[in-house]
Each structure stands twice: as C-alpha cells, then as structure tokens.
Short mmCIF file of C-alpha atoms in Angstrom, two decimals:
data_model
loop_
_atom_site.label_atom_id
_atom_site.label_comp_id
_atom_site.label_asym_id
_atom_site.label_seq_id
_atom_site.Cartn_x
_atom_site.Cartn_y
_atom_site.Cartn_z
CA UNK Q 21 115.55 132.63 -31.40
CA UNK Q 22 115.12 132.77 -35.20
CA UNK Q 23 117.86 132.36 -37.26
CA UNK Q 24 119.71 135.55 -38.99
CA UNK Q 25 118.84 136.41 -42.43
CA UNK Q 26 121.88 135.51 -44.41
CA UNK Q 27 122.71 137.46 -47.41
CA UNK Q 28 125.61 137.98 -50.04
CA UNK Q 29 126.70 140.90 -48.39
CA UNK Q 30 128.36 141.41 -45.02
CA UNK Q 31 126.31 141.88 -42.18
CA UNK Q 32 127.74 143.41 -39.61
CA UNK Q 33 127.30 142.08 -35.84
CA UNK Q 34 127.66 143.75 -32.35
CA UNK Q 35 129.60 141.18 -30.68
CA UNK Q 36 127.65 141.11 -26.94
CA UNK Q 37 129.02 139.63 -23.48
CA UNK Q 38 127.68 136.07 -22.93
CA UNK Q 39 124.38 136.60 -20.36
CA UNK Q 40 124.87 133.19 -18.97
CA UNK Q 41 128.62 133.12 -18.99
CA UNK Q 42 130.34 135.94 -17.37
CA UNK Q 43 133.84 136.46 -18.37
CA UNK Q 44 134.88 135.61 -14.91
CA UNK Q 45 133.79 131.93 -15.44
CA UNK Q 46 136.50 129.26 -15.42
CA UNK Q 47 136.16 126.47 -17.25
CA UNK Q 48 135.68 123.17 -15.17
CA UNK Q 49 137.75 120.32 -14.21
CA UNK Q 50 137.11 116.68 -15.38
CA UNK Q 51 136.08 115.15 -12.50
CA UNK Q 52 138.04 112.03 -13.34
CA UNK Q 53 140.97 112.91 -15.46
CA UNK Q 54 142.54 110.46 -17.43
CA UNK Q 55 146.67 109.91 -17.11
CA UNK Q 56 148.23 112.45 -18.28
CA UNK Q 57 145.36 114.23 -19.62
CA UNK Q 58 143.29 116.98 -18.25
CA UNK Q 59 140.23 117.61 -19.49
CA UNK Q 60 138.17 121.31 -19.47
CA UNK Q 61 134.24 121.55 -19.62
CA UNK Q 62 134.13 125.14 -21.02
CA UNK Q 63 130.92 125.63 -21.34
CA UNK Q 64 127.85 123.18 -20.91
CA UNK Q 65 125.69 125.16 -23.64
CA UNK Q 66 125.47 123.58 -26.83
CA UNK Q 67 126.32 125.88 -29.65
CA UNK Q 68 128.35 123.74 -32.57
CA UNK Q 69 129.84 120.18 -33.45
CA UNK Q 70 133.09 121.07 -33.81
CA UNK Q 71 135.90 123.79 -32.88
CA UNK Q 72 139.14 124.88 -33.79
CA UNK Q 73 142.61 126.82 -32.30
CA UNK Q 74 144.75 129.69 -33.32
CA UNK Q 75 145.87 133.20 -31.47
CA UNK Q 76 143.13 135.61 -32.87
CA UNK Q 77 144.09 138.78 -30.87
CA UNK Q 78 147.51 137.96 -31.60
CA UNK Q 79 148.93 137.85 -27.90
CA UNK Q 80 151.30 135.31 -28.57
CA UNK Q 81 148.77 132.76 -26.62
CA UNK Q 82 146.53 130.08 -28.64
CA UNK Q 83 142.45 130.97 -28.29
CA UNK Q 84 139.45 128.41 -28.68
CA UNK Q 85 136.82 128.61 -31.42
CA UNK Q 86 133.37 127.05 -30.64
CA UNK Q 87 130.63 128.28 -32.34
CA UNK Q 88 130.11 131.50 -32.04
CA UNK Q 89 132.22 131.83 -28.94
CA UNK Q 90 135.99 132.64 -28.57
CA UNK Q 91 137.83 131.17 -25.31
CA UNK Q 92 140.66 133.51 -24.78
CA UNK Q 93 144.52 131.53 -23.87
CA UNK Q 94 146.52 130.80 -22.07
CA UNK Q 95 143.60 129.57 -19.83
CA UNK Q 96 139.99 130.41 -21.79
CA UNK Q 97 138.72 131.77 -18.91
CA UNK Q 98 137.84 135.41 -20.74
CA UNK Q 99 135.64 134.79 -23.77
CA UNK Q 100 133.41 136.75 -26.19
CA UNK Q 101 130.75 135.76 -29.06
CA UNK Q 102 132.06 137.06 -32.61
CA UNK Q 103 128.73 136.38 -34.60
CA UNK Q 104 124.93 135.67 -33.82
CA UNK Q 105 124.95 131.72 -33.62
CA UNK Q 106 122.36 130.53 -30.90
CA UNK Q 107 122.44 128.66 -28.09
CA UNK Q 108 120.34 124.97 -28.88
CA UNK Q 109 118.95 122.86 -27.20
CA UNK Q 110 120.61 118.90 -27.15
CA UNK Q 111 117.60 117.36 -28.41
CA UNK Q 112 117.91 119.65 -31.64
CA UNK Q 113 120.83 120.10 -33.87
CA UNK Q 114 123.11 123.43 -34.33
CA UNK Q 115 123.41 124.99 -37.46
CA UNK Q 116 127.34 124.46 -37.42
CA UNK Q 117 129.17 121.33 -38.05
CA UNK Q 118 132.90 122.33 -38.78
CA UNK Q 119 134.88 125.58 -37.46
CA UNK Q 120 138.29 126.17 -39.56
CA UNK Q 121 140.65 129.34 -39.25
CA UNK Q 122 142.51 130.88 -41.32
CA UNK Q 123 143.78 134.19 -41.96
CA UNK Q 124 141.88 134.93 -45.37
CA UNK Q 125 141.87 138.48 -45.13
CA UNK Q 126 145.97 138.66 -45.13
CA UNK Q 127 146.05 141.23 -41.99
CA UNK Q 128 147.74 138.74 -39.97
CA UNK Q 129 144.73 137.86 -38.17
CA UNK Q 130 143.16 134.46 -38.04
CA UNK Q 131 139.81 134.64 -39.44
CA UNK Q 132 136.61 131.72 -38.54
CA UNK Q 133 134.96 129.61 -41.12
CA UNK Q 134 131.90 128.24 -39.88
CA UNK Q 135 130.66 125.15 -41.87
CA UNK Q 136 126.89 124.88 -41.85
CA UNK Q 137 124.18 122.15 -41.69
CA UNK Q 138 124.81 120.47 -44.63
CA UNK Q 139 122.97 121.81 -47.76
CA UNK Q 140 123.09 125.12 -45.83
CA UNK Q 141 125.23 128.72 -46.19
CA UNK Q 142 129.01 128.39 -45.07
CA UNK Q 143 129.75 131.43 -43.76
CA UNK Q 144 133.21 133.50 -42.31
CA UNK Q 145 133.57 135.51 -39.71
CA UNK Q 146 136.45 138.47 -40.59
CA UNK Q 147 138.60 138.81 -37.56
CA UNK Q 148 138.99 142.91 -36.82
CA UNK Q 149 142.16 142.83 -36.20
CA UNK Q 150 144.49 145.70 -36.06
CA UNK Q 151 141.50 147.89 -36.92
CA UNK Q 152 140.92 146.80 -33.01
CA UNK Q 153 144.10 147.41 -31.87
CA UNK Q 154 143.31 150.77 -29.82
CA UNK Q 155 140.52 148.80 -27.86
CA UNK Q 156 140.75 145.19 -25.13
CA UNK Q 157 140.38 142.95 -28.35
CA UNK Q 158 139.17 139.61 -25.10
CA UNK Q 159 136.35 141.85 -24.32
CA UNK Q 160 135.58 144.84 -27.18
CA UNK Q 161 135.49 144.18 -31.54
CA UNK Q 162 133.29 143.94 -34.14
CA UNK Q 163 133.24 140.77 -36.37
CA UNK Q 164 132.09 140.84 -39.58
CA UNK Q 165 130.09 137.77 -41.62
CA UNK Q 166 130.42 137.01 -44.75
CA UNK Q 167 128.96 134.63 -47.29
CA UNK Q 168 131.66 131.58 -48.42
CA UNK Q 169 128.45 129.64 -50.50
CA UNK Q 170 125.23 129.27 -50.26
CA UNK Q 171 124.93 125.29 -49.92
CA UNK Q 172 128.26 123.10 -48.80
CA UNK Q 173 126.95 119.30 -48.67
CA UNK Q 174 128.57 116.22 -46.96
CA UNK Q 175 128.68 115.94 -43.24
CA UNK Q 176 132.82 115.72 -43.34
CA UNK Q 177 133.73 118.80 -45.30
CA UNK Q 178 137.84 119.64 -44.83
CA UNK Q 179 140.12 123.16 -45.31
CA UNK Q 180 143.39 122.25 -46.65
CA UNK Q 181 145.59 123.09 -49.63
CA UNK Q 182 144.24 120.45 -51.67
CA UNK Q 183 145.90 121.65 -55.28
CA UNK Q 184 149.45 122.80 -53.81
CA UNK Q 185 148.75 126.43 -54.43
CA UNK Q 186 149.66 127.45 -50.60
CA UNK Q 187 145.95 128.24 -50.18
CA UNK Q 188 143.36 125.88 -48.67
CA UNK Q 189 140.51 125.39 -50.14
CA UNK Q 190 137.25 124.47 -48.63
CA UNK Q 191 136.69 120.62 -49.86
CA UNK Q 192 132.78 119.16 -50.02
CA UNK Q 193 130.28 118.36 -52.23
CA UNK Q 194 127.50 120.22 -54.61
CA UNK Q 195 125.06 119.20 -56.90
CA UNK Q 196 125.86 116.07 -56.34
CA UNK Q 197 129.72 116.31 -57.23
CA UNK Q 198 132.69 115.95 -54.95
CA UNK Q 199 134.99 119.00 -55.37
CA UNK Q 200 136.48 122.16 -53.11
CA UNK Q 201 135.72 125.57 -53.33
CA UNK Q 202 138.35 128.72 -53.96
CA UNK Q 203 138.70 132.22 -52.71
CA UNK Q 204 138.22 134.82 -55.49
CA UNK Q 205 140.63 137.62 -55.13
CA UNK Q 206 138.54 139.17 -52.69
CA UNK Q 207 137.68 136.27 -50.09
CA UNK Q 208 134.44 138.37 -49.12
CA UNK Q 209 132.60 137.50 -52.24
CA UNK Q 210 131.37 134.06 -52.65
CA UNK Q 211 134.07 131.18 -53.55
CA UNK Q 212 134.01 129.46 -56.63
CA UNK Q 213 133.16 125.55 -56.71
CA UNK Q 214 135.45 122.90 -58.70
CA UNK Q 215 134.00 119.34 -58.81
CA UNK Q 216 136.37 116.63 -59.34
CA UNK Q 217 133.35 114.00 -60.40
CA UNK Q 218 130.42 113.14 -61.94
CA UNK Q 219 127.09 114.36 -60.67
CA UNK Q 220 125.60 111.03 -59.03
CA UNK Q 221 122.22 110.84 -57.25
CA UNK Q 222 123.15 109.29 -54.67
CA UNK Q 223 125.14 111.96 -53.26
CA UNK Q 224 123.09 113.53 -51.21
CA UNK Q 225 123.24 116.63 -48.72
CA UNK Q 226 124.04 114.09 -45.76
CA UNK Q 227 126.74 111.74 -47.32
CA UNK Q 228 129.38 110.53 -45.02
CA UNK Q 229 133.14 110.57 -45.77
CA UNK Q 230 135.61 112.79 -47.13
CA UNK Q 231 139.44 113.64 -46.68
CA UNK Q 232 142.60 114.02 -48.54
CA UNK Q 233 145.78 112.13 -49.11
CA UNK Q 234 148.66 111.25 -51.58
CA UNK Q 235 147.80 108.07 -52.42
CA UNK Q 236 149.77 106.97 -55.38
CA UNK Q 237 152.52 109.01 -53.93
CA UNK Q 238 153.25 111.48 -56.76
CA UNK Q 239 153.51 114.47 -54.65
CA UNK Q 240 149.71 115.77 -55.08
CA UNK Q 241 147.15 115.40 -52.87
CA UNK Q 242 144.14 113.28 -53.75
CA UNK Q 243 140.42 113.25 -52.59
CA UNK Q 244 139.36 110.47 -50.44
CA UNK Q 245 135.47 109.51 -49.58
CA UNK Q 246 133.44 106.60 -48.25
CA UNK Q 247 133.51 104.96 -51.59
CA UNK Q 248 137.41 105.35 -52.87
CA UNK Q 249 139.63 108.05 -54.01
CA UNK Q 250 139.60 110.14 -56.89
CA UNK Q 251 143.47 111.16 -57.90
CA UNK Q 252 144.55 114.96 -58.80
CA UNK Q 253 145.73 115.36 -62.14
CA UNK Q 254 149.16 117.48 -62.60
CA UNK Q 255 147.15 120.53 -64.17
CA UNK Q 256 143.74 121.66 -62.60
CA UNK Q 257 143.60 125.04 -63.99
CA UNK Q 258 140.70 124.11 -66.59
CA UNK Q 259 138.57 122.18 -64.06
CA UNK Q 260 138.98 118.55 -65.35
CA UNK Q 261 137.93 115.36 -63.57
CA UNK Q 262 139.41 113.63 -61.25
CA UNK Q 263 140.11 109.83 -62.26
CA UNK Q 264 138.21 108.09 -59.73
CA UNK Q 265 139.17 104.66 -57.73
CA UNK Q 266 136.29 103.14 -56.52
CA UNK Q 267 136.89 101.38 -53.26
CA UNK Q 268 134.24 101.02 -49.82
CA UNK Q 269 136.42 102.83 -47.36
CA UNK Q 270 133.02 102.87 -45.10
CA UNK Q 271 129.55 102.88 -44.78
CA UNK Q 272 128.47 105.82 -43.22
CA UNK Q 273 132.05 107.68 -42.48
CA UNK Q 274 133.11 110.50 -41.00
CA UNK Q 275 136.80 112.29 -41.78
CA UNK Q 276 139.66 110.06 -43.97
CA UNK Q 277 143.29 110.29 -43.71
CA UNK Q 278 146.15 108.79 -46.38
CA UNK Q 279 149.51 108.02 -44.55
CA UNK Q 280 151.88 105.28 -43.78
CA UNK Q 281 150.91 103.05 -41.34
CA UNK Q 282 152.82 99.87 -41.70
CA UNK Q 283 156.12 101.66 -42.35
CA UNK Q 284 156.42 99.72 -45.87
CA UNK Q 285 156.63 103.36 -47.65
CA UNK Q 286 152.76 103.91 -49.29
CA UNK Q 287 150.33 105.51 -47.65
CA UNK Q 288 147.06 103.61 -46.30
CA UNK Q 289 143.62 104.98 -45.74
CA UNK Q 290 142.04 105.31 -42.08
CA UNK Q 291 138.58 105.59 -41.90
CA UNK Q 292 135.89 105.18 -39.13
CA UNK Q 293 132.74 102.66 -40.35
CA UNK Q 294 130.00 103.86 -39.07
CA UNK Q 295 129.59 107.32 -38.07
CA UNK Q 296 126.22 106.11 -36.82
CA UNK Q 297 127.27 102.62 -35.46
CA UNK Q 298 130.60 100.91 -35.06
CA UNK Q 299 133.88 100.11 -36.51
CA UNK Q 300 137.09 102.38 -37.12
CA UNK Q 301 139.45 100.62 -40.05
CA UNK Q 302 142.76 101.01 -41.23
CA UNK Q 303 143.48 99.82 -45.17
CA UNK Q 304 146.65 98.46 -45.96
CA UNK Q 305 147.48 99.56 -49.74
CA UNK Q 306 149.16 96.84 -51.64
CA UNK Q 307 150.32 97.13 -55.65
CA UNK Q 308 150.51 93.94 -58.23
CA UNK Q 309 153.01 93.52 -60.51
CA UNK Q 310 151.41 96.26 -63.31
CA UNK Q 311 151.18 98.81 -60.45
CA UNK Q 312 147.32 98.59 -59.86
CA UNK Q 313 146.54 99.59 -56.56
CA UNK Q 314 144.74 97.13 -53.92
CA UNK Q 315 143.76 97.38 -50.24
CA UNK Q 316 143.44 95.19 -47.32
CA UNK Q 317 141.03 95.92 -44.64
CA UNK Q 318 142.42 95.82 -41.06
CA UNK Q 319 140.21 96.48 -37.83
CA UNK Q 320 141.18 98.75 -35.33
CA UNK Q 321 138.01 98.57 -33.09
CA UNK Q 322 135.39 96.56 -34.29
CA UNK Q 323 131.66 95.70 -33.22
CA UNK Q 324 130.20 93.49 -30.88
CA UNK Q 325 130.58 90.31 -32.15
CA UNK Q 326 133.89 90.66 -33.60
CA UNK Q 327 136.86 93.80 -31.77
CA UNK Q 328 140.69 93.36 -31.96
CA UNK Q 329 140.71 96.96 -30.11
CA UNK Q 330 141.95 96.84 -26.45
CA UNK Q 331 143.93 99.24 -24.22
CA UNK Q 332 147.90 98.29 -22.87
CA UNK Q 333 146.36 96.84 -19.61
CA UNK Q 334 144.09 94.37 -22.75
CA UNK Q 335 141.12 95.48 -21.69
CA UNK Q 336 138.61 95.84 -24.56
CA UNK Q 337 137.41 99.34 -25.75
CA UNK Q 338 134.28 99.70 -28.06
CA UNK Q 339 132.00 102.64 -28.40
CA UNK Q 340 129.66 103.94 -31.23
CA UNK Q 341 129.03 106.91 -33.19
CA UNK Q 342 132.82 107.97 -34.16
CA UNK Q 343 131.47 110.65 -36.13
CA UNK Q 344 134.45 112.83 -36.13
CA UNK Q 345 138.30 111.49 -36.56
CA UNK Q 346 141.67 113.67 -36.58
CA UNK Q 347 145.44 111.94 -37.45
CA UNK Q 348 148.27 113.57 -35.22
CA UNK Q 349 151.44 112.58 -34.09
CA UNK Q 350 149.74 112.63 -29.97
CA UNK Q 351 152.75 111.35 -28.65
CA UNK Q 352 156.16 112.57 -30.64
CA UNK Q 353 157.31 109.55 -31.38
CA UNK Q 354 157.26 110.00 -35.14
CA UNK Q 355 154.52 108.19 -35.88
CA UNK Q 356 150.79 109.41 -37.02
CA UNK Q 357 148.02 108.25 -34.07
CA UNK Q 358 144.22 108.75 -34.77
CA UNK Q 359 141.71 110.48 -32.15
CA UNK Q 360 138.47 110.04 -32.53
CA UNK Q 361 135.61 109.44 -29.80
CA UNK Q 362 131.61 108.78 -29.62
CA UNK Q 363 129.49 111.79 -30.68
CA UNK Q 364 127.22 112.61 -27.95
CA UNK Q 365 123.35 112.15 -29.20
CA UNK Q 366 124.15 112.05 -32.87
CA UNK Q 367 120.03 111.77 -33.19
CA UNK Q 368 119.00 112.10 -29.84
CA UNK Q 369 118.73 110.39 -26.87
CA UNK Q 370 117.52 107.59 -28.35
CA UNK Q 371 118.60 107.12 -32.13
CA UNK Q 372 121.84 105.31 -33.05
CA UNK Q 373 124.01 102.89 -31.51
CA UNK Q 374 124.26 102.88 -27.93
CA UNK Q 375 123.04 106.35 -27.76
CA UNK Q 376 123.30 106.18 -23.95
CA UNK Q 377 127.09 105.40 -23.73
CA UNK Q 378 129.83 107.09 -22.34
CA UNK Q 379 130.65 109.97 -24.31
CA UNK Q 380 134.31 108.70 -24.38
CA UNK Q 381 137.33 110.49 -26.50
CA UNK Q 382 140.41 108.22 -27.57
CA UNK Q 383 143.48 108.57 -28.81
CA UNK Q 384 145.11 105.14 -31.07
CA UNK Q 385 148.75 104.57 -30.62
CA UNK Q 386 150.36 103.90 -33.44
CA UNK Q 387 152.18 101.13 -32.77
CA UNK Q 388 155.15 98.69 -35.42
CA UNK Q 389 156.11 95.40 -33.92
CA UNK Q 390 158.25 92.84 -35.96
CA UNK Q 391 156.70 94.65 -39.06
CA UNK Q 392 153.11 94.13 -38.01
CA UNK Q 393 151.31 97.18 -37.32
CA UNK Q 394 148.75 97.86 -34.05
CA UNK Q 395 146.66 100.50 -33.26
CA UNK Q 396 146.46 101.10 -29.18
CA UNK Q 397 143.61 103.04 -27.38
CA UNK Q 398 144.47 105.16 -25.00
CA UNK Q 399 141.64 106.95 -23.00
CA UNK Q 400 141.52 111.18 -23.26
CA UNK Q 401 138.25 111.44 -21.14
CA UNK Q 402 135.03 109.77 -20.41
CA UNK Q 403 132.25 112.44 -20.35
CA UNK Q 404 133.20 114.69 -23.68
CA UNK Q 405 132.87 112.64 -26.64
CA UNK Q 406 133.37 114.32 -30.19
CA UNK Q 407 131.02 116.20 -32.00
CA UNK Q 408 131.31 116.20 -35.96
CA UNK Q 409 134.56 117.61 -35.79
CA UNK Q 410 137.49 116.53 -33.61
CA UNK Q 411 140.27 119.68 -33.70
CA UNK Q 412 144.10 118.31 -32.42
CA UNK Q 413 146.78 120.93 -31.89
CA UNK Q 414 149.04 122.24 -29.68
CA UNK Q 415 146.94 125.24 -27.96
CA UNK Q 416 149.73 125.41 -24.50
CA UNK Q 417 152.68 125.60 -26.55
CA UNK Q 418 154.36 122.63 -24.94
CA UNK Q 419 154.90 121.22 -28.15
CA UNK Q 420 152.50 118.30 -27.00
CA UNK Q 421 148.83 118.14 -29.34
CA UNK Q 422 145.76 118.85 -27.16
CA UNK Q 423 142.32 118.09 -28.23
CA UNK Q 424 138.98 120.82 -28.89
CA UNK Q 425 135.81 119.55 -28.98
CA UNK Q 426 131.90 120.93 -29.37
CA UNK Q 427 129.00 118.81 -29.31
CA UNK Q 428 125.77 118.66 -27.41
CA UNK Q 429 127.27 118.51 -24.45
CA UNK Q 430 129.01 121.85 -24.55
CA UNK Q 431 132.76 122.75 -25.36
CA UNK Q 432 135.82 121.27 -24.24
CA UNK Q 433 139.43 121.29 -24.23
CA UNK Q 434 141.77 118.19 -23.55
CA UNK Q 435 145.37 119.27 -22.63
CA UNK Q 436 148.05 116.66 -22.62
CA UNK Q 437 150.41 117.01 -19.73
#
C-alpha cells in the first residue's frame, strides 16, 4: 500500500473499521505473566515503534495510541484507526517512531502526534471531539492530519515543556542542529524550529540520544544527547545558543533522563549505551571546588564480559538493543526507576546484537543502601520487548504506572497489579 501524499494542508481521512481486527477482538493474555504484572498482546500487526495513553473520547477511562489505531479503556477491546498508517511487514520498518498526545487544539480533547522516520514529515492527528459528540465516538469520527514539519531528525525525539512556557514543544534535530520546535498560534500550520547548537556534520538523520533535564539545578530544563548537555539560558525569546557541555553519555543511545539518583541532591544522567548493542549507565554528577561539573560512569547492566545487573533472587539479566528507555516512579516508593527492554528486530532478524533474544521488558528498582545507590531488574514480560518508544503511565487508574509498547511484534499493554 503506497504511502499518502502528505501536504501542508489538512487532509481529511475516513476513519474505517479494522478488516482484520473486528471490534469484538480482545486483546490476549501473556501466556506467562510475570509477578504482579499482566501483560496484553493487542494486536500482532505491526504498525509503529512506539505508543502513548490519554482518554480521547473523554469517558473518564484512559485509551491506547498505536499507530494509527486507538484501543478504547477500560479494557481496549473496541478500537478504531484515526489516520491512514499501514500495516508493515516485520522485516521492514514503519514510518512512525514516537506517538505523543496532547490536546493542541484546546477543545479538551487529546490530540496524536505521530513522529516519523527520521528525516521524514511529523504529522498530528486533530482529535474531533465535541464536534463528535452526537455520534459513538469508539466506533464513528473523522480525524483530521495535519503537517507539524516536514523533516524531524534523531531517532529519540521528546514532547515536553522544555522552555517553562506550559507548552511542550516537540524536541529533535534539523540541519544538523539540536533544538525543539513550537506551535504557531494556530497549531495546524507548520511549527517553527529553534536550534540550541551549532550545525555539525556529524549529526545526521539517524543520531542516537536525546532528553531533557535540570542539570545544574537552576530551575530550567536543559537538553541532554549522546555527547553531553547543552544548558538553557534564562531568556530564549531571540533564539540564542545553548552553552554546550560536552560529555559521552553513549554511543549509540536511545532516550536520556536528569534526576537524582544517589540522593546527594544533583541530578545524574541515565542513559542506555547501545541502542544497537549493550549497556544501560547511570552518571553520577560530581562538582570541584570552582563549581565545574564532572561525572562518574556507573553500570547498571553491562555486556558480556563485564554486568553488575542481576535480579533480587542474583540471577544475572543482560539483553541487547535497549532502544527505547522511560524514568517513572513504577513502584511509589518515591524514588525514579527506569524501564526499558530489547527492541524486537531493530534491523531484522539478523542485524544487531543478539537479534534472536527474548524480546524481554524490565523495569530497574531504584534502590539507596548505606548511601550507595543500585539499580534492580525486575522482569515486566518476556515476549514484548520495546520498540523505539517505551510509554509508562497509569492507563487503570489505580494510581500504579503501566507500560504501552509498539514494535514489530504488534502492540501491547503491561498493567501492574
């Protein structure tokens, strides 16, 4: 199936009924659950790398965004395809990496942003909302698509309020330049692009790495990437440049997180080492005496000749391809754990590390013991993985996070009991 012609202005698409998955469906069971998790196949059609949450008709029950397809709560049996996006086949790649919501629009509806291959059109898909309301919004609507740009770069992009203006912006790269992109007045009309560096060649469409975090804790955020952090400067209104701090967070990365993980009151950078091979890191910021900031690697799960990483019973867990990393509070004990996983045929069945393995999903205890600082894996499920994108929230209103994946292996839902 060819891919729709993308243009500037909204196209407008006839959401249809899934052929191959009737409403009716329910999602599967993990055949092997893991303690208290349950794990839901909901579809084994490949469609997107990632997925995201939020309560798009408004029902007071949390829906699933894969792709093109909405899972309907509270138990994503009912589902319907907002936009055009394909099937593809697992041997190929999908032409979405990331899926963010937000309501852009302001109608109280959440709105999808689907993040393309990189070096391709982001695009967002305008919820109808309350222009719906006189129709069965789980099986009936019309969902509009609209241009966001025409080329996003970096295989991590985020969606948070990265300058403190209570609006998130789109953060990635172009031309070469890290930056974020804004909403113009009218979110329908193409955002505008702020770099925060340099043009450098060697940023291409497929670099690795990218996050945010206060760093030097002045109350802004900062922009992290695979080779340091570059820190926001109190006024941003005339587009200035970031100052940058080189440092080799990782090789090939995926997402990057800034928060305290020793307790000692800085924040520390997480970052997984390979999103192709192996090795998830924490680094342990330290300051001399004239406040210059420093950093001390510490492994979390390492490679096969050297890995500190084993579960409560000390059994060792190792796995490639952690292409896609989230930082959540998984447990409530006040602490910030990391999920991440293996991405399920990154390149195929046989490119990468281990491409055969267990598509596992983890979640890392945070962990403090006589002021010494552990990470703890604790299996989610065995036969999911992550994709490029690992979503955690709450989506049963428990008040426990869950975990939404997509990847080649189809979409899935991890609900902590």
């Amino acid at each position: 199936m060819p891919a729709p012609l993308v243009t500037p202005l909204a196209v407008l698409l006839l959401a249809a009924p899934l052929g191959d998955e009737p409403a009716a469906d329910a999602p599967a069971e993990s055949a092997a659950p893991a303690d208290g998790w349950e794990t839901l196949h909901l579809t084994d059609t490949f469609y997107a790398e990632g997925g995201s949450s939020a309560d798009f008709n408004q029902d007071g029950h949390t829906d699933l965004v894969v792709g093109p397809i909405v899972y309907f709560g509270p138990d994503w049996v009912k589902r319907r395809q907002i936009h055009a996006g394909p099937p593809v086949s697992p041997l190929g790649y999908s032409d979405e990496f990331l899926t963010f919501t937000h309501d852009l629009t302001g109608d109280g509806y959440p709105d999808v942003i689907s993040i393309g291959w990189p070096g391709k059109a982001t695009l967002w898909h305008e919820n109808p909302g309350p222009s719906a309301a006189d129709r069965d919004h789980r099986t009936d609507g019309q969902w509009k698509t609209h241009l966001l740009a025409p080329v996003v770069d970096n295989e991590s992009p985020g969606f948070a309020d990265l300058v403190g203006d209570e609006t998130p912006e789109l953060i990635g790269q172009l031309n070469g330049s890290y930056g974020y992109f804004t909403a113009p007045e009218d979110p329908r009309r193409p955002w505008t692009f702020h770099p925060v560096s340099r043009p450098q060649e060697n940023l291409g469409k497929y670099t690795h790495g990218l996050g945010t975090g206060d760093v030097d804790g002045d109350g802004r955020l900062d922009l992290l990437t695979k080779d340091g952090w570059f820190r926001q400067p109190e006024d941003v209104s005339e587009d200035p440049l970031w100052e940058e701090h080189p440092q080799q967070f990782a090789a090939r990365g995926a997402q990057l997180y800034a928060f305290d993980v020793d307790g000692d009151g800085d924040n520390d950078v997480v970052a997984s080492r390979d999103a192709h091979g192996y090795g998830l890191d924490w680094f342990e910021q330290t300051r001399t005496d004239d406040g210059t900031v420093g950093w001390t690697k510490h492994e979390i799960m390492g490679d096969q000749n050297s890995n500190p990483a084993a579960n409560a019973d000390g059994e060792p867990v190792l796995f490639t391809q952690p292409h896609a990393v989230a930082a959540a509070d998984v447990n409530g004990d006040g602490l910030t754990d990391v999920v991440t996983g293996k991405r399920f045929w990154a390149h195929g069945p046989n490119g990468d590390a281990d491409p055969g393995g267990a598509p596992v999903l983890y979640w890392f205890e945070l962990t403090r013991e006589n002021g010494t600082a552990k990470f703890v894996p604790h299996q989610i499920d065995d036969d999911s993985g992550v994709g490029t994108q690992v979503h955690v929230a709450d989506v049963t209103g428990d008040g426990k996070p869950d975990v939404v994946v997509g990847n080649k292996r189809g979409a899935f839902v991890s609900v902590q009991r």
